[in-house]
Structures are given as C-alpha cells and as structure tokens.
PDB file of C-alpha atoms in Angstrom:
ATOM      1  CA  MET A   4     -69.478 -53.821  56.559  1.00 80.00           C
ATOM      2  CA  SER A   5     -68.635 -50.669  54.633  1.00 94.00           C
ATOM      3  CA  GLN A   6     -71.135 -48.532  52.740  1.00 97.00           C
ATOM      4  CA  ALA A   7     -70.447 -48.040  49.029  1.00 98.00           C
ATOM      5  CA  VAL A   8     -69.943 -44.462  47.849  1.00 98.00           C
ATOM      6  CA  TYR A   9     -69.721 -43.746  44.120  1.00 98.00           C
ATOM      7  CA  PHE A  10     -68.305 -40.504  42.726  1.00 98.00           C
ATOM      8  CA  LEU A  11     -69.408 -39.700  39.158  1.00 98.00           C
ATOM      9  CA  LEU A  12     -66.454 -37.975  37.499  1.00 98.00           C
ATOM     10  CA  LEU A  13     -66.686 -35.907  34.324  1.00 98.00           C
ATOM     11  CA  PRO A  14     -64.022 -33.907  32.480  1.00 97.00           C
ATOM     12  CA  ASN A  15     -62.865 -30.828  34.409  1.00 96.00           C
ATOM     13  CA  VAL A  16     -64.346 -32.143  37.674  1.00 97.00           C
ATOM     14  CA  LEU A  17     -63.403 -29.826  40.527  1.00 96.00           C
ATOM     15  CA  SER A  18     -60.657 -31.676  42.371  1.00 97.00           C
ATOM     16  CA  LEU A  19     -61.722 -30.268  45.741  1.00 96.00           C
ATOM     17  CA  ASP A  20     -65.298 -31.478  45.201  1.00 96.00           C
ATOM     18  CA  VAL A  21     -63.901 -35.014  44.964  1.00 97.00           C
ATOM     19  CA  SER A  22     -60.876 -35.059  47.240  1.00 97.00           C
ATOM     20  CA  GLY A  23     -62.484 -33.248  50.192  1.00 96.00           C
ATOM     21  CA  PRO A  24     -65.495 -35.557  50.601  1.00 96.00           C
ATOM     22  CA  ALA A  25     -63.509 -38.655  49.583  1.00 97.00           C
ATOM     23  CA  GLU A  26     -60.778 -38.016  52.146  1.00 97.00           C
ATOM     24  CA  THR A  27     -63.343 -37.343  54.861  1.00 97.00           C
ATOM     25  CA  LEU A  28     -65.161 -40.587  54.093  1.00 97.00           C
ATOM     26  CA  ARG A  29     -61.878 -42.516  53.890  1.00 97.00           C
ATOM     27  CA  LEU A  30     -60.851 -41.249  57.305  1.00 97.00           C
ATOM     28  CA  ALA A  31     -64.218 -42.268  58.741  1.00 96.00           C
ATOM     29  CA  GLY A  32     -63.273 -45.828  57.825  1.00 94.00           C
ATOM     30  CA  GLN A  33     -66.816 -47.033  57.148  1.00 96.00           C
ATOM     31  CA  PHE A  34     -67.048 -46.443  53.410  1.00 97.00           C
ATOM     32  CA  SER A  35     -65.753 -48.086  50.251  1.00 98.00           C
ATOM     33  CA  LEU A  36     -65.024 -45.453  47.622  1.00 98.00           C
ATOM     34  CA  HIS A  37     -65.569 -45.988  43.901  1.00 98.00           C
ATOM     35  CA  TYR A  38     -64.955 -43.629  41.000  1.00 98.00           C
ATOM     36  CA  LEU A  39     -67.216 -43.858  37.945  1.00 98.00           C
ATOM     37  CA  SER A  40     -67.085 -42.118  34.589  1.00 98.00           C
ATOM     38  CA  PRO A  41     -68.333 -42.511  31.035  1.00 98.00           C
ATOM     39  CA  ALA A  42     -64.616 -42.314  30.084  1.00 97.00           C
ATOM     40  CA  PRO A  43     -61.803 -44.512  31.425  1.00 97.00           C
ATOM     41  CA  GLN A  44     -59.780 -41.411  32.249  1.00 97.00           C
ATOM     42  CA  ILE A  45     -60.420 -37.685  32.538  1.00 97.00           C
ATOM     43  CA  VAL A  46     -58.487 -34.518  33.281  1.00 98.00           C
ATOM     44  CA  CYS A  47     -59.691 -32.677  36.390  1.00 97.00           C
ATOM     45  CA  SER A  48     -59.809 -28.942  37.092  1.00 96.00           C
ATOM     46  CA  ILE A  49     -56.153 -28.747  38.171  1.00 97.00           C
ATOM     47  CA  GLY A  50     -54.868 -30.529  35.059  1.00 97.00           C
ATOM     48  CA  MET A  51     -54.270 -33.884  36.745  1.00 97.00           C
ATOM     49  CA  THR A  52     -55.275 -36.993  34.822  1.00 98.00           C
ATOM     50  CA  LEU A  53     -57.537 -39.347  36.750  1.00 98.00           C
ATOM     51  CA  SER A  54     -57.430 -42.871  35.323  1.00 98.00           C
ATOM     52  CA  GLY A  55     -58.624 -46.337  36.174  1.00 97.00           C
ATOM     53  CA  LEU A  56     -62.187 -45.031  36.410  1.00 98.00           C
ATOM     54  CA  GLN A  57     -64.925 -47.637  36.480  1.00 98.00           C
ATOM     55  CA  PRO A  58     -67.560 -47.626  33.728  1.00 98.00           C
ATOM     56  CA  LEU A  59     -71.106 -46.633  34.595  1.00 98.00           C
ATOM     57  CA  PRO A  60     -72.802 -49.729  36.041  1.00 98.00           C
ATOM     58  CA  GLU A  61     -76.300 -50.824  35.137  1.00 96.00           C
ATOM     59  CA  ARG A  62     -77.362 -50.128  38.713  1.00 95.00           C
ATOM     60  CA  LEU A  63     -75.962 -49.410  42.177  1.00 98.00           C
ATOM     61  CA  GLU A  64     -76.405 -51.727  45.137  1.00 97.00           C
ATOM     62  CA  ASP A  65     -78.975 -51.026  47.819  1.00 97.00           C
ATOM     63  CA  GLY A  66     -77.773 -48.452  50.347  1.00 97.00           C
ATOM     64  CA  ALA A  67     -75.193 -46.937  48.004  1.00 98.00           C
ATOM     65  CA  ILE A  68     -74.439 -43.223  48.015  1.00 97.00           C
ATOM     66  CA  LEU A  69     -73.937 -41.482  44.670  1.00 98.00           C
ATOM     67  CA  VAL A  70     -71.931 -38.247  44.753  1.00 97.00           C
ATOM     68  CA  LEU A  71     -72.143 -35.777  41.860  1.00 97.00           C
ATOM     69  CA  PRO A  72     -69.222 -33.338  42.214  1.00 97.00           C
ATOM     70  CA  GLY A  73     -69.175 -30.088  40.299  1.00 93.00           C
ATOM     71  CA  VAL A  74     -67.115 -29.194  37.261  1.00 94.00           C
ATOM     72  CA  GLY A  75     -65.326 -26.000  36.333  1.00 91.00           C
ATOM     73  CA  ASP A  76     -67.257 -24.193  33.566  1.00 87.00           C
ATOM     74  CA  SER A  77     -70.439 -26.251  33.711  1.00 86.00           C
ATOM     75  CA  GLN A  78     -71.874 -24.595  30.597  1.00 87.00           C
ATOM     76  CA  ARG A  79     -68.991 -25.985  28.554  1.00 89.00           C
ATOM     77  CA  TYR A  80     -68.388 -29.320  30.239  1.00 89.00           C
ATOM     78  CA  PHE A  81     -72.040 -30.276  30.761  1.00 90.00           C
ATOM     79  CA  ALA A  82     -72.515 -29.796  27.009  1.00 91.00           C
ATOM     80  CA  GLY A  83     -70.052 -32.592  26.164  1.00 94.00           C
ATOM     81  CA  GLU A  84     -70.693 -36.195  25.196  1.00 96.00           C
ATOM     82  CA  GLU A  85     -69.530 -37.544  28.566  1.00 97.00           C
ATOM     83  CA  ALA A  86     -72.078 -35.353  30.364  1.00 97.00           C
ATOM     84  CA  GLU A  87     -74.831 -36.508  28.011  1.00 97.00           C
ATOM     85  CA  GLN A  88     -73.936 -40.140  28.723  1.00 98.00           C
ATOM     86  CA  ALA A  89     -73.943 -39.340  32.443  1.00 97.00           C
ATOM     87  CA  ARG A  90     -77.392 -37.677  32.221  1.00 97.00           C
ATOM     88  CA  ARG A  91     -78.851 -40.696  30.411  1.00 97.00           C
ATOM     89  CA  TRP A  92     -77.366 -43.027  33.038  1.00 98.00           C
ATOM     90  CA  LEU A  93     -78.556 -40.851  35.917  1.00 98.00           C
ATOM     91  CA  ALA A  94     -82.085 -40.820  34.500  1.00 97.00           C
ATOM     92  CA  THR A  95     -82.142 -44.638  34.742  1.00 97.00           C
ATOM     93  CA  LEU A  96     -81.435 -44.330  38.483  1.00 97.00           C
ATOM     94  CA  ARG A  97     -84.502 -42.199  39.169  1.00 96.00           C
ATOM     95  CA  PRO A  98     -86.725 -45.121  40.294  1.00 96.00           C
ATOM     96  CA  ASP A  99     -84.045 -46.263  42.775  1.00 97.00           C
ATOM     97  CA  LEU A 100     -83.743 -42.724  44.127  1.00 95.00           C
ATOM     98  CA  GLN A 101     -87.509 -42.358  44.436  1.00 93.00           C
ATOM     99  CA  ARG A 102     -87.702 -45.628  46.361  1.00 95.00           C
ATOM    100  CA  GLN A 103     -84.807 -44.377  48.509  1.00 94.00           C
ATOM    101  CA  ARG A 104     -82.805 -47.460  47.583  1.00 97.00           C
ATOM    102  CA  ILE A 105     -79.811 -45.205  46.910  1.00 97.00           C
ATOM    103  CA  THR A 106     -78.896 -41.721  48.157  1.00 96.00           C
ATOM    104  CA  LEU A 107     -77.899 -38.805  45.931  1.00 95.00           C
ATOM    105  CA  VAL A 108     -75.420 -36.154  47.111  1.00 94.00           C
ATOM    106  CA  CYS A 109     -74.797 -33.163  44.828  1.00 93.00           C
ATOM    107  CA  ILE A 110     -71.859 -30.826  45.250  1.00 92.00           C
ATOM    108  CA  CYS A 111     -71.863 -27.402  43.570  1.00 88.00           C
ATOM    109  CA  SER A 112     -72.714 -27.701  39.861  1.00 90.00           C
ATOM    110  CA  GLY A 113     -73.324 -31.425  40.333  1.00 93.00           C
ATOM    111  CA  ALA A 114     -76.838 -30.279  41.272  1.00 89.00           C
ATOM    112  CA  LEU A 115     -77.260 -28.916  37.749  1.00 89.00           C
ATOM    113  CA  LEU A 116     -76.326 -32.251  36.236  1.00 93.00           C
ATOM    114  CA  ALA A 117     -78.853 -33.962  38.514  1.00 93.00           C
ATOM    115  CA  ALA A 118     -81.545 -31.452  37.531  1.00 90.00           C
ATOM    116  CA  GLN A 119     -80.747 -31.833  33.831  1.00 91.00           C
ATOM    117  CA  ALA A 120     -81.185 -35.603  34.248  1.00 94.00           C
ATOM    118  CA  GLY A 121     -84.610 -35.067  35.844  1.00 92.00           C
ATOM    119  CA  LEU A 122     -83.521 -36.232  39.294  1.00 92.00           C
ATOM    120  CA  LEU A 123     -84.542 -33.027  41.049  1.00 87.00           C
ATOM    121  CA  ASP A 124     -88.039 -32.724  39.599  1.00 81.00           C
ATOM    122  CA  GLY A 125     -90.236 -31.706  42.508  1.00 76.00           C
ATOM    123  CA  TYR A 126     -87.286 -30.884  44.746  1.00 69.00           C
ATOM    124  CA  GLN A 127     -85.427 -27.673  45.503  1.00 67.00           C
ATOM    125  CA  CYS A 128     -81.676 -27.418  45.669  1.00 66.00           C
ATOM    126  CA  THR A 129     -79.028 -24.822  46.314  1.00 63.00           C
ATOM    127  CA  THR A 130     -75.859 -24.215  44.355  1.00 60.00           C
ATOM    128  CA  HIS A 131     -73.369 -21.412  43.851  1.00 57.00           C
ATOM    129  CA  HIS A 132     -74.738 -18.233  42.262  1.00 56.00           C
ATOM    130  CA  ASP A 133     -72.031 -18.199  39.576  1.00 62.00           C
ATOM    131  CA  VAL A 134     -73.262 -21.589  38.421  1.00 58.00           C
ATOM    132  CA  ILE A 135     -77.011 -21.078  38.445  1.00 55.00           C
ATOM    133  CA  GLU A 136     -77.388 -17.631  36.888  1.00 53.00           C
ATOM    134  CA  PRO A 137     -76.200 -18.643  33.363  1.00 48.00           C
ATOM    135  CA  GLU A 138     -78.588 -21.617  33.519  1.00 47.00           C
ATOM    136  CA  ARG A 139     -81.508 -19.367  34.464  1.00 46.00           C
ATOM    137  CA  SER A 140     -80.710 -16.943  31.667  1.00 43.00           C
ATOM    138  CA  GLU A 141     -81.189 -19.770  29.179  1.00 40.00           C
ATOM    139  CA  GLU A 142     -84.607 -20.532  30.743  1.00 36.00           C
ATOM    140  CA  ARG A 143     -83.781 -24.146  31.383  1.00 44.00           C
ATOM    141  CA  ARG A 144     -85.774 -26.266  33.792  1.00 46.00           C
ATOM    142  CA  VAL A 145     -82.759 -26.162  36.102  1.00 48.00           C
ATOM    143  CA  GLY A 146     -83.463 -22.573  37.089  1.00 44.00           C
ATOM    144  CA  LYS A 147     -86.812 -23.584  38.557  1.00 45.00           C
ATOM    145  CA  GLU A 148     -85.315 -26.275  40.768  1.00 48.00           C
ATOM    146  CA  CYS A 149     -82.058 -24.750  41.969  1.00 49.00           C
ATOM    147  CA  ARG A 150     -81.662 -21.503  43.846  1.00 49.00           C
ATOM    148  CA  SER A 151     -78.374 -19.739  44.231  1.00 43.00           C
ATOM    149  CA  ARG A 152     -76.247 -19.089  47.261  1.00 42.00           C
ATOM    150  CA  TRP A 153     -73.311 -16.792  47.691  1.00 39.00           C
ATOM    151  CA  SER A 154     -70.032 -17.931  49.158  1.00 37.00           C
ATOM    152  CA  PRO A 155     -66.784 -16.005  49.339  1.00 39.00           C
ATOM    153  CA  TYR A 156     -64.889 -19.307  49.133  1.00 36.00           C
ATOM    154  CA  HIS A 157     -66.048 -20.576  45.767  1.00 37.00           C
TER     155      HIS A 157
END
C-alpha cells in the first residue's frame, strides 16, 4: 500500500521544490502523489502553468505527508488571496499534526507559510537567509520560529 503525499502549491511555487522531492518519491515507488491548491491552476516560478490541481480537502488521511514547497518572492506571493486561503486551511490541520496523525515537510519558504499558519508554534525551523531576513525586519512571529541558513545553491 502506498503512502499519500500531498504538495500544497501556490502561485510562483519554486518548480525545483516540487519536482525534486516528487520525482524522488515517485522513483521510490511507495508513494501516491497529490497536488493541492486553493486555485485549480497556478503558474510556477519558471512560467509553466500547473493545472488539474485538487482543491484543499477538509482533512488528510491518517499517515499522510503534507509538503509545503517554497515560492519565489515570498513577501509578494504569501500576501495573496491563495496564500491566505492556504494559511486558513493549514491552521485547521494543526490538531492532526499535534497528534502526529499527519506529517509536515517544509521546503525553503514553505516553512514561513507554516509558521504564519501557526503550525510551528513551539518549534524551531531553518530556512534560507534571503527568505527569513525580510520577515524578521517586519517583526513577525515567523522570525522567532525560523532561523536562517546560508547556501550557495539557493
């Protein structure tokens, strides 16, 4: 039986943050991949339209993995209506995460979205320094939960 993995996709999602993990999981052969979004289609960071996206479900099945990939220009794209819908939906998943019924995986600025939805309260996370510093400068709660890392590849 395959384990369900859900990718939450927002406008300007970083294509590598989706395709890299998705391809790895596909090759492993033990996962069923699903792509969720508040919108039926979005344009990703490389200008490609991603369509046929599933709407946000009321809940995820037990044992599911939820992946939050990053977006290019998180200050802009996390301020949009789709991101607000995603934050509200993510907040409803908090009890399932706390009970460890589902697993959350954040990639790059996906950690900021999780923090903004209150999913990282009481936890520490790491994300890219270019992403976290603008958030800290605005004195958002996110700066208290996420620390930065430096990578020459991002």
